Coordinates of C-alpha atoms in Angstrom, one line a residue:
Chain A
M300 CA 85.4 196.2 81.0
Y301 CA 86.9 197.9 83.1
A302 CA 85.0 200.5 81.0
Q303 CA 81.3 200.9 81.9
L304 CA 78.9 203.6 81.0
V305 CA 81.4 205.3 78.7
K306 CA 79.8 208.4 77.4
S307 CA 79.7 208.0 73.6
E308 CA 78.2 209.7 70.6
G309 CA 74.9 209.1 68.9
L310 CA 75.2 207.0 65.8
K311 CA 75.6 209.1 62.7
P312 CA 73.8 207.8 59.6
R313 CA 76.0 207.4 56.6
E314 CA 74.1 210.0 54.5
E315 CA 75.0 212.7 57.2
M316 CA 78.8 211.8 57.1
S317 CA 81.4 214.0 55.5
P318 CA 83.5 212.4 52.8
E319 CA 86.3 212.0 55.4
E320 CA 84.0 210.3 57.9
R321 CA 82.7 208.0 55.2
A322 CA 86.2 207.0 54.2
F323 CA 87.1 206.5 57.9
Q324 CA 84.0 204.3 58.4
D325 CA 85.0 202.3 55.3
R326 CA 88.4 201.6 56.7
V327 CA 86.9 200.4 60.0
D328 CA 84.3 198.3 58.2
N329 CA 87.2 196.7 56.2
G330 CA 88.9 195.7 59.4
E331 CA 91.8 198.1 59.0
K332 CA 93.5 199.4 62.1
I333 CA 93.4 203.1 62.7
E334 CA 96.8 204.4 63.8
P335 CA 97.4 207.6 65.9
K336 CA 98.5 209.8 63.0
D337 CA 95.5 208.8 60.8
W338 CA 92.6 211.1 60.5
M339 CA 89.7 210.2 62.8
P340 CA 86.4 211.8 63.8
E341 CA 86.7 213.9 66.9
G342 CA 84.0 211.8 68.6
Y343 CA 86.0 208.6 68.0
R344 CA 89.1 210.2 69.6
K345 CA 87.1 211.5 72.6
T346 CA 85.2 208.3 73.2
L347 CA 88.4 206.3 73.0
I348 CA 90.2 208.6 75.4
R349 CA 87.3 208.1 77.9
Q350 CA 87.2 204.4 77.4
I351 CA 90.9 203.7 77.5
G352 CA 91.4 206.1 80.3
Q353 CA 88.7 204.5 82.4
H354 CA 90.2 201.1 81.7
A355 CA 93.7 202.4 82.7
H356 CA 92.3 203.9 85.9
S357 CA 90.5 200.6 86.7
E358 CA 93.9 198.7 86.5
I359 CA 95.5 201.2 88.9
V360 CA 92.6 201.3 91.4
G361 CA 92.3 197.6 91.0
Q362 CA 95.7 197.1 92.7
L363 CA 94.1 198.2 96.0
P364 CA 91.6 195.4 96.8
E365 CA 94.1 192.7 95.9
G366 CA 97.1 194.6 97.4
N367 CA 95.0 194.5 100.6
W368 CA 96.0 190.8 101.1
I369 CA 99.6 190.8 100.0
T370 CA 101.0 191.2 103.5
R371 CA 98.6 188.5 104.7
A372 CA 98.9 186.0 102.0
P373 CA 99.0 182.5 103.6
T374 CA 102.1 181.0 102.0
L375 CA 105.3 182.4 100.5
E376 CA 104.2 181.1 97.1
R377 CA 100.8 182.7 97.3
K378 CA 102.4 185.9 98.3
A379 CA 104.8 185.8 95.3
I380 CA 102.0 185.0 92.9
L381 CA 99.8 187.8 94.2
L382 CA 102.7 190.3 94.0
A383 CA 103.4 189.3 90.5
K384 CA 99.7 189.6 89.6
V385 CA 99.2 193.0 91.1
Q386 CA 102.4 194.2 89.4
D387 CA 100.9 192.9 86.1
E388 CA 97.9 195.1 86.7
A389 CA 100.1 198.2 87.2
G390 CA 101.8 197.2 83.9
H391 CA 98.4 197.1 82.2
G392 CA 97.8 200.6 83.5
L393 CA 101.1 201.7 81.9
Y394 CA 100.3 200.2 78.4
L395 CA 96.8 201.7 78.5
Y396 CA 97.9 205.2 79.6
S397 CA 100.5 204.9 76.8
A398 CA 97.8 204.0 74.3
A399 CA 95.7 207.0 75.5
E400 CA 98.8 209.3 75.1
T401 CA 98.8 208.5 71.4
L402 CA 95.4 210.2 71.2
G403 CA 96.9 213.4 72.6
V404 CA 96.1 213.2 76.3
S405 CA 98.9 212.8 78.9
R406 CA 98.9 210.4 81.8
D407 CA 99.0 213.3 84.2
E408 CA 95.9 214.9 82.7
L409 CA 94.0 211.6 82.9
L410 CA 95.2 211.1 86.6
D411 CA 94.0 214.6 87.4
K412 CA 90.6 213.7 86.1
L413 CA 90.5 210.5 88.1
H414 CA 91.6 212.4 91.3
S415 CA 89.0 215.1 90.8
G416 CA 86.2 212.6 90.3
N417 CA 85.8 213.6 86.6
M418 CA 86.7 210.2 85.3
K419 CA 85.5 206.8 86.6
Y420 CA 87.0 203.4 87.1
S421 CA 85.1 200.1 87.2
S422 CA 82.5 199.8 89.9
I423 CA 83.8 196.4 90.9
F424 CA 86.9 197.9 92.7
N425 CA 84.6 199.6 95.1
Y426 CA 83.8 196.3 96.8
P427 CA 86.0 195.1 99.7
T428 CA 88.2 192.0 99.9
L429 CA 87.3 190.6 103.3
N430 CA 88.7 187.1 103.4
W431 CA 91.5 185.2 101.5
A432 CA 89.0 183.5 99.2
D433 CA 88.2 187.0 97.9
I434 CA 91.6 187.0 96.2
G435 CA 90.5 183.8 94.5
A436 CA 87.1 185.2 93.6
V437 CA 88.7 188.4 92.1
G438 CA 90.9 186.3 89.8
W439 CA 88.2 183.9 88.9
L440 CA 85.2 186.2 88.5
V441 CA 86.5 189.7 88.1
D442 CA 89.4 188.9 85.8
G443 CA 87.1 186.3 84.2
A444 CA 84.5 189.0 83.4
A445 CA 87.2 191.3 82.2
I446 CA 88.5 188.7 79.8
M447 CA 85.0 188.2 78.2
N448 CA 85.2 191.8 77.1
Q449 CA 88.9 192.1 76.4
V450 CA 89.3 189.1 74.2
P451 CA 87.0 190.7 71.5
L452 CA 88.7 194.1 72.1
Q453 CA 91.9 192.6 70.7
R454 CA 90.2 193.2 67.4
T455 CA 89.2 196.8 68.2
S456 CA 89.8 199.3 65.4
F457 CA 92.3 201.5 67.2
G458 CA 95.8 200.0 66.7
P459 CA 97.5 200.9 70.0
Y460 CA 94.5 199.8 72.0
S461 CA 94.2 196.5 70.1
R462 CA 97.9 195.8 70.7
A463 CA 97.7 196.6 74.4
M464 CA 94.7 194.3 74.7
I465 CA 96.6 191.4 73.1
R466 CA 99.3 191.7 75.7
I467 CA 96.9 192.2 78.5
C468 CA 94.7 189.2 77.6
K469 CA 97.7 186.9 77.9
E470 CA 98.3 187.9 81.4
E471 CA 94.6 188.1 82.4
S472 CA 94.0 184.5 81.4
F473 CA 96.9 183.5 83.7
H474 CA 95.3 185.7 86.5
Q475 CA 92.0 184.0 86.1
R476 CA 93.6 180.5 86.4
Q477 CA 95.5 181.5 89.5
G478 CA 92.2 182.8 91.0
Y479 CA 90.4 179.6 90.2
A480 CA 93.4 177.6 91.7
I481 CA 92.9 179.5 95.0
M482 CA 89.1 178.8 94.8
M483 CA 89.9 175.1 94.4
K484 CA 92.2 175.0 97.4
M485 CA 89.5 176.8 99.5
A486 CA 86.4 174.9 98.2
F487 CA 88.1 171.5 98.7
G488 CA 89.9 172.5 101.9
T489 CA 88.6 172.6 105.5
P490 CA 85.0 173.5 106.2
E491 CA 86.1 177.0 107.3
Q492 CA 87.9 177.4 104.0
K493 CA 84.9 176.3 102.1
D494 CA 82.8 178.8 104.0
M495 CA 85.2 181.6 103.0
A496 CA 84.9 180.5 99.4
Q497 CA 81.1 180.5 99.5
D498 CA 81.1 183.9 101.2
A499 CA 83.4 185.3 98.5
L500 CA 81.2 184.0 95.7
N501 CA 78.1 185.4 97.5
R502 CA 79.5 188.8 97.6
F503 CA 81.3 189.0 94.3
W504 CA 78.6 187.3 92.0
Y505 CA 76.3 190.3 91.4
P506 CA 79.0 193.0 91.4
S507 CA 80.8 190.8 88.7
L508 CA 77.6 190.7 86.6
M509 CA 77.4 194.5 86.9
M510 CA 80.9 194.8 85.3
F511 CA 79.3 194.4 81.9
G512 CA 77.3 197.5 82.4
P513 CA 73.5 198.1 82.3
S514 CA 71.2 196.0 80.2
D515 CA 71.2 196.7 76.4
K516 CA 67.8 198.3 76.6
D517 CA 69.1 200.9 79.0
S518 CA 72.5 201.3 77.4
V519 CA 72.7 204.6 75.6
H520 CA 74.7 205.3 72.5
S521 CA 76.5 201.9 72.2
A522 CA 75.5 201.8 68.5
Q523 CA 78.1 204.4 67.5
S524 CA 80.8 202.7 69.5
M525 CA 79.9 199.4 67.9
A526 CA 80.0 200.9 64.4
W527 CA 83.5 202.2 65.2
K528 CA 84.5 198.8 66.6
I529 CA 85.6 200.2 69.9
K530 CA 82.8 198.1 71.5
I531 CA 82.4 194.7 69.9
N532 CA 79.6 192.9 71.8
T533 CA 76.6 194.2 73.7
N534 CA 76.6 194.2 77.5
D535 CA 73.9 191.5 77.6
E536 CA 75.7 189.2 75.2
L537 CA 78.8 189.3 77.3
R538 CA 77.0 188.9 80.5
Q539 CA 75.2 185.8 79.2
K540 CA 78.4 184.3 78.0
F541 CA 80.0 184.9 81.3
V542 CA 77.2 183.2 83.2
N543 CA 77.2 180.3 80.8
E544 CA 80.9 179.7 81.4
T545 CA 81.0 180.4 85.1
V546 CA 78.1 178.3 86.4
P547 CA 79.7 174.9 85.6
Q548 CA 82.9 176.2 87.2
A549 CA 81.0 177.0 90.4
E550 CA 79.4 173.6 90.2
Y551 CA 82.7 171.9 90.0
L552 CA 83.8 173.7 93.1
G553 CA 80.7 172.6 94.9
L554 CA 79.7 176.2 95.5
S555 CA 76.2 177.7 95.0
I556 CA 75.6 180.7 92.9
P557 CA 73.4 183.0 95.0
D558 CA 70.5 183.1 92.6
D559 CA 67.3 181.1 93.0
K560 CA 66.2 181.8 89.5
L561 CA 69.3 180.3 87.9
A562 CA 68.3 177.6 85.5
W563 CA 69.5 176.1 82.3
N564 CA 67.3 177.1 79.3
E565 CA 67.5 174.4 76.7
E566 CA 65.9 176.6 74.1
K567 CA 68.4 179.5 74.2
Q568 CA 71.2 177.1 75.1
G569 CA 72.2 179.3 78.0
Y570 CA 71.3 180.0 81.7
D571 CA 68.4 182.1 82.8
F572 CA 69.6 184.2 85.7
S573 CA 68.6 187.2 87.9
E574 CA 69.6 190.6 87.0
P575 CA 71.8 192.4 89.5
D576 CA 70.3 195.2 91.5
W577 CA 70.8 198.1 89.2
S578 CA 70.0 200.7 91.8
E579 CA 73.0 199.4 93.7
F580 CA 75.1 199.7 90.6
F581 CA 74.1 203.3 90.0
E582 CA 74.7 204.1 93.7
V583 CA 78.2 202.7 93.4
I584 CA 78.9 204.7 90.2
K585 CA 77.7 207.8 92.0
G586 CA 80.3 207.2 94.8
N587 CA 78.2 205.4 97.4
G588 CA 79.8 201.9 97.1
P589 CA 81.3 200.3 100.2
C590 CA 84.9 201.4 99.3
N591 CA 84.6 204.4 96.9
R592 CA 85.8 206.8 99.5
E593 CA 88.8 204.6 100.6
R594 CA 89.9 203.9 97.1
M595 CA 89.9 207.5 96.0
E596 CA 91.6 208.6 99.3
A597 CA 94.3 206.0 98.8
R598 CA 95.0 207.1 95.2
V599 CA 94.9 210.8 95.9
K600 CA 97.2 210.3 99.0
A601 CA 99.6 208.3 96.9
W602 CA 99.7 211.0 94.3
E603 CA 100.0 213.9 96.8
D604 CA 102.5 212.2 99.0
G605 CA 104.6 211.4 95.9
E606 CA 104.8 215.0 94.7
W607 CA 108.1 215.7 96.3
F608 CA 109.5 212.5 95.0
R609 CA 108.5 213.3 91.4
D610 CA 109.6 216.9 91.7
G611 CA 113.0 215.7 93.0
L612 CA 113.5 213.4 90.1
N613 CA 112.5 216.1 87.6
A614 CA 114.8 218.6 89.3
Y615 CA 117.7 216.2 89.1
A616 CA 117.0 215.5 85.4
E617 CA 117.0 219.2 84.6
K618 CA 120.3 219.8 86.5
A619 CA 121.9 216.8 84.8
A620 CA 120.8 218.2 81.4
V621 CA 122.4 221.6 82.2
R622 CA 125.6 219.9 83.4
R623 CA 125.8 217.8 80.2
K624 CA 125.3 220.9 78.1
A625 CA 127.9 222.8 80.0
A626 CA 130.3 219.9 79.7
S627 CA 129.8 219.7 76.0
V628 CA 130.3 223.5 75.6
A629 CA 133.5 223.3 77.6
A630 CA 134.8 220.4 75.5
E631 CA 134.4 222.5 72.3
Chain B
M62 CA 109.2 189.8 85.7
S63 CA 111.0 187.6 88.1
E64 CA 110.1 184.0 88.3
V65 CA 109.1 182.4 91.6
E66 CA 112.1 180.4 92.7
T67 CA 111.5 177.0 94.1
N68 CA 114.0 174.5 95.4
T69 CA 115.7 173.0 92.4
V70 CA 115.6 169.3 91.8
A71 CA 119.3 168.9 91.0
T72 CA 121.0 170.2 94.1
P73 CA 124.8 170.0 94.4
D74 CA 126.3 167.7 97.1
D75 CA 127.1 169.8 100.1
P76 CA 128.8 168.3 103.1
F77 CA 127.8 171.2 105.3
V78 CA 124.1 170.4 105.0
A79 CA 124.6 167.1 107.0
D80 CA 127.3 168.4 109.3
A81 CA 125.9 167.8 112.8
D82 CA 128.5 170.0 114.6
L83 CA 127.9 173.0 112.4
R84 CA 124.1 172.5 112.2
P85 CA 122.9 174.9 114.9
A86 CA 125.1 177.8 113.6
L87 CA 124.3 177.1 110.0
F88 CA 120.6 176.9 110.6
E89 CA 120.8 180.2 112.6
W90 CA 122.8 181.9 109.8
L91 CA 120.5 180.7 107.1
C92 CA 117.5 182.0 109.1
R93 CA 119.2 185.4 109.3
M94 CA 119.6 185.4 105.5
G95 CA 116.0 184.3 104.9
D96 CA 114.5 186.6 107.5
N97 CA 116.2 189.7 106.2
A98 CA 114.8 189.0 102.8
L99 CA 111.3 188.1 104.1
I100 CA 110.9 191.2 106.4
L101 CA 112.4 193.6 103.9
G102 CA 110.2 192.1 101.2
H103 CA 107.2 192.5 103.5
R104 CA 108.0 196.2 104.1
T105 CA 108.6 196.8 100.4
S106 CA 105.3 195.1 99.5
E107 CA 103.4 197.5 101.7
W108 CA 103.8 200.1 98.9
C109 CA 101.9 198.1 96.4
G110 CA 99.2 200.4 94.9
H111 CA 100.4 203.4 96.9
G112 CA 103.7 204.4 95.1
P113 CA 104.4 208.0 94.0
V114 CA 104.3 207.1 90.3
L115 CA 103.2 204.0 88.4
E116 CA 106.8 203.0 87.4
E117 CA 107.7 203.0 91.1
D118 CA 104.7 200.8 92.0
I119 CA 105.9 198.3 89.5
A120 CA 109.6 198.5 90.6
L121 CA 108.7 198.1 94.3
A122 CA 106.4 195.2 93.7
N123 CA 109.1 193.6 91.6
T124 CA 111.8 194.1 94.3
A125 CA 109.4 192.6 97.0
L126 CA 108.8 189.7 94.7
D127 CA 112.5 189.0 94.3
L128 CA 113.0 189.2 98.1
I129 CA 110.2 186.7 98.7
G130 CA 111.9 184.4 96.1
H131 CA 115.2 184.7 98.1
T132 CA 113.3 183.9 101.3
Q133 CA 112.0 180.7 99.8
M134 CA 115.5 179.6 98.9
W135 CA 117.2 180.5 102.2
L136 CA 114.5 179.3 104.5
G137 CA 114.1 176.2 102.4
L138 CA 117.7 175.4 102.9
A139 CA 117.5 176.3 106.6
G140 CA 114.7 173.8 107.1
E141 CA 116.7 171.1 105.3
V142 CA 119.8 171.8 107.5
E143 CA 117.7 171.7 110.6
G144 CA 116.3 168.3 109.6
E145 CA 113.2 168.4 111.6
G146 CA 110.7 168.5 108.7
R147 CA 110.1 172.3 108.7
N148 CA 109.9 173.9 105.3
A149 CA 110.2 177.6 104.3
D150 CA 106.6 178.3 105.0
N151 CA 106.7 176.7 108.4
L152 CA 109.7 178.8 109.3
A153 CA 108.1 182.0 107.9
Y154 CA 104.6 181.6 109.3
L155 CA 105.0 179.6 112.5
R156 CA 107.9 181.2 114.4
D157 CA 107.4 183.9 116.9
A158 CA 109.3 187.2 117.0
M159 CA 112.1 186.0 119.3
K160 CA 112.9 183.3 116.8
F161 CA 113.2 185.7 113.9
K162 CA 116.8 186.6 113.2
N163 CA 116.6 189.6 110.8
V164 CA 118.5 192.8 111.5
L165 CA 116.5 195.6 113.0
L166 CA 117.1 197.8 109.9
V167 CA 114.7 195.8 107.7
E168 CA 111.8 195.8 110.2
L169 CA 111.5 199.5 110.7
P170 CA 108.3 201.0 109.3
K171 CA 108.5 201.9 105.6
G172 CA 108.2 205.6 106.3
D173 CA 108.1 207.8 103.2
M174 CA 109.8 207.0 99.9
A175 CA 113.0 208.6 101.3
V176 CA 113.2 206.1 104.1
T177 CA 112.1 203.2 101.9
M178 CA 114.7 203.9 99.2
M179 CA 117.5 204.9 101.6
R180 CA 117.0 201.7 103.6
E181 CA 117.0 199.7 100.4
F182 CA 120.2 201.4 99.3
L183 CA 122.0 200.8 102.6
F184 CA 120.9 197.2 102.8
D185 CA 121.4 196.5 99.1
A186 CA 125.0 197.7 99.3
Y187 CA 125.6 195.2 102.1
H188 CA 123.5 192.5 100.5
H189 CA 125.4 192.9 97.2
L190 CA 128.8 192.7 98.7
L191 CA 127.8 189.7 100.8
L192 CA 126.1 187.8 97.9
T193 CA 129.1 188.5 95.6
W194 CA 131.5 186.9 98.1
L195 CA 129.2 184.0 98.8
A196 CA 128.6 183.3 95.1
E197 CA 132.4 183.4 94.4
N198 CA 134.0 182.0 97.5
S199 CA 131.6 180.1 99.8
K200 CA 132.8 176.6 100.5
S201 CA 129.1 175.5 100.7
P202 CA 127.9 174.8 97.1
R203 CA 124.3 175.2 98.2
V204 CA 124.9 178.6 99.7
A205 CA 127.0 179.7 96.7
E206 CA 124.2 178.5 94.3
I207 CA 121.5 180.4 96.1
A208 CA 123.7 183.5 96.4
A209 CA 124.4 183.4 92.6
K210 CA 120.7 183.3 91.8
A211 CA 119.9 186.1 94.2
L212 CA 122.9 188.2 93.2
K213 CA 121.5 188.8 89.7
E214 CA 118.4 190.5 91.1
V215 CA 120.2 192.3 93.9
S216 CA 122.7 193.8 91.4
Y217 CA 119.7 195.4 89.9
H218 CA 118.2 196.5 93.2
L219 CA 121.5 198.2 94.1
D220 CA 121.7 200.0 90.8
R221 CA 118.2 201.3 91.1
A222 CA 118.5 202.3 94.7
S223 CA 121.8 204.0 94.2
D224 CA 120.4 205.9 91.2
I225 CA 117.4 207.1 93.2
V226 CA 119.5 208.1 96.2
V227 CA 121.6 210.3 93.9
R228 CA 118.7 211.8 92.1
L229 CA 116.7 212.6 95.2
G230 CA 119.7 213.7 97.2
D231 CA 120.6 216.1 94.5
G232 CA 117.0 216.9 93.4
T233 CA 115.0 219.7 95.1
Q234 CA 115.7 221.2 98.6
E235 CA 112.8 219.2 99.9
S236 CA 113.9 215.9 98.4
H237 CA 117.4 216.6 99.8
R238 CA 116.1 217.3 103.2
R239 CA 114.0 214.1 103.3
M240 CA 116.9 212.0 102.1
Q241 CA 119.3 213.4 104.7
A242 CA 116.6 212.9 107.4
A243 CA 116.2 209.3 106.2
L244 CA 119.9 208.7 106.3
D245 CA 120.3 210.1 109.8
L246 CA 117.3 208.0 111.0
L247 CA 118.6 204.7 109.5
W248 CA 122.4 205.1 110.1
P249 CA 122.4 203.7 113.7
Y250 CA 120.8 200.6 112.4
T251 CA 123.5 199.8 109.8
G252 CA 126.1 198.8 112.4
E253 CA 124.3 195.6 113.1
L254 CA 124.9 194.4 109.6
F255 CA 128.6 194.1 110.4
A256 CA 128.5 193.1 114.1
G257 CA 129.5 189.5 114.2
D258 CA 128.8 187.0 117.0
D259 CA 129.6 183.4 117.7
V260 CA 127.3 182.2 114.9
D261 CA 129.1 184.4 112.4
A262 CA 132.4 183.2 113.7
A263 CA 131.5 179.6 113.2
I264 CA 130.3 180.2 109.7
V265 CA 133.4 182.2 108.8
E266 CA 135.6 179.5 110.3
A267 CA 133.9 176.9 108.1
G268 CA 134.6 179.1 105.0
I269 CA 130.9 179.5 104.2
A270 CA 130.6 183.3 104.7
P271 CA 133.0 186.2 104.7
D272 CA 134.4 188.1 107.7
L273 CA 131.9 190.9 108.3
G274 CA 134.6 193.3 109.4
A275 CA 136.3 193.0 106.0
L276 CA 132.9 193.6 104.3
H277 CA 132.4 196.7 106.4
A278 CA 135.3 198.6 104.8
D279 CA 134.1 197.9 101.3
W280 CA 130.6 198.9 102.3
N281 CA 131.8 202.2 103.7
G282 CA 133.6 202.9 100.5
L283 CA 130.6 202.1 98.3
V284 CA 128.2 204.0 100.4
S285 CA 130.3 207.1 100.8
E286 CA 130.8 207.3 97.1
V287 CA 127.1 207.3 96.3
L288 CA 126.2 209.6 99.2
E289 CA 128.8 212.1 98.0
E290 CA 127.4 212.1 94.6
A291 CA 124.0 212.6 96.2
T292 CA 125.4 215.6 98.1
L293 CA 124.3 214.0 101.3
Q294 CA 126.3 214.1 104.6
M295 CA 127.4 210.7 105.6
P296 CA 127.1 210.2 109.4
E297 CA 130.1 209.3 111.5
P298 CA 131.1 205.7 110.7
G299 CA 131.4 203.6 113.9
G300 CA 128.8 205.7 115.8
Y301 CA 126.2 204.1 118.0
A302 CA 124.7 200.9 116.7
H303 CA 121.3 199.4 117.6
L304 CA 121.9 195.7 117.9
G305 CA 119.9 192.6 118.8
G306 CA 117.8 191.6 115.8
K307 CA 120.3 188.8 114.7
Q308 CA 119.9 187.3 118.2
G309 CA 116.1 187.6 118.2
R310 CA 115.7 190.8 120.3
H311 CA 113.6 193.1 118.0
T312 CA 111.9 196.4 117.9
E313 CA 108.2 196.6 118.7
H314 CA 107.5 196.7 115.0
L315 CA 108.3 193.1 114.2
G316 CA 105.4 191.7 116.3
F317 CA 102.9 193.6 114.3
I318 CA 104.5 192.5 111.0
L319 CA 104.2 188.9 112.1
A320 CA 100.6 189.3 113.5
E321 CA 99.6 190.4 110.0
M322 CA 101.7 188.1 108.0
Q323 CA 101.0 184.9 110.0
F324 CA 97.3 185.5 110.6
L325 CA 95.8 182.9 108.3
Q326 CA 98.3 180.2 109.3
R327 CA 97.8 180.8 112.9
A328 CA 94.0 181.1 112.8
Y329 CA 93.5 178.0 110.7
P330 CA 96.3 175.6 111.7
G331 CA 97.0 172.7 109.3
A332 CA 94.9 174.1 106.4
S333 CA 96.4 173.9 102.9
W334 CA 96.3 177.1 100.9

């Protein structure tokens, strides 16, 4: 979910598959895990690299909107919790880049693609965090939406991705709870705090719905990813599930979801709700969101400013290796 | 990952906590301990999401988190000693700059990673020596208890900072140049760590904390050893020292740190977060 619009392959019918591809598909169908050294179709490898890479980038860029409030967190405890949470996100990035490395692409290669604009991260992180309740809303809604997608991905066919997801989901559910805890404090606090909470919900509701990606009818090529079990549910299924779970949580907080059409539909046992503005979504993906420029500038600056630091550590490691070698030669 | 420390339920009996004569000095001294951790933690946390490599982002956030945990313990005890109903958050968020008692070293802007890591190293070397003494020798059980908890984390901070200072000092020409520049910039701010005043004298006299002069010699030894391995030139010990932070006379930077840090508590007094 932090992977949207991942470019995938067209679904290959079974009769067109090579014997290897057929055997591979049988393993996936049987629920076996595919491990890095196993044979896999090139399309599977490429799609996974794009998907895991985009997910990893989202974790890293996702540090920025929340990091924006660390120095302004209102209590020492909130500051400590937020630091721990943002640090978790960076840790998720590490697991995911490592999972991608098992597919033969280095972290540096993926970062180059992020910095040059050739790989994306989730559209949600191009929205600003403007008041403290936004930190609650990000945990509640953004991590909540991410969990909807990531829980099923624990069963994904690629072993390293699945294992990374299992670890990540444990932390994300904690993140979501801490986000909701902030929302409770704000919604049940002073009138000004409640205003902040409502403002945060107003701004984050539709961008959160966009996190699931475009409607199934417009979602190209997800059939192949689903056959490979690197996508488990459709975008619309997950979005519906998210709305169904979130609406009662907003009601408990006494906050209103900014959607006049929102209504319980007894027949489908779910809420009817308005679609987000998809033209806004595609603008954000194209780079025209409120924070795209700042997010990319921050990441590129961190990378470029850090070059001397990384070079220094590498140079020392090389010198130390030479010294160790010289010492062992001298000892012989 | 570090756990957020909160005041423990079972606190050891500590005669100093209720000692009215010692109260002003002990409160002041505890604020210095807490403020150093808070302001250094704040500066360290500014890196979050902007580090030179992912592992550093994680390590810096973790260090900041540890320091915020130490702040909660030291300022929590300070509030208790003061006995006027202020807790750690009140002290952190509702004092103005002149009431902050951190050394100037920790409030300087984070600069590049050379300044950040060199500062951490210089401060950690002091912090580690101080906490070790407090954990082993302090006559105040409460102080010794907090120091023992913080020491576990600060031992790791010192290891990591020393290691990075050596690697970057003896890395490329550019990393060497930056580390030397950072050292030269920060050095005049290290003297304050060891400049005692009446508050320190009262706390030393009570057996709560060590004589800072004695600590200084050990610090010089530890620092010169690491700097030598890093191929960096240690500035003249005993050179000019910028003083005043411990007494509430700060650089212009602290006011901006507080304006940012205290914004919500100041703008919405009495709200619960």
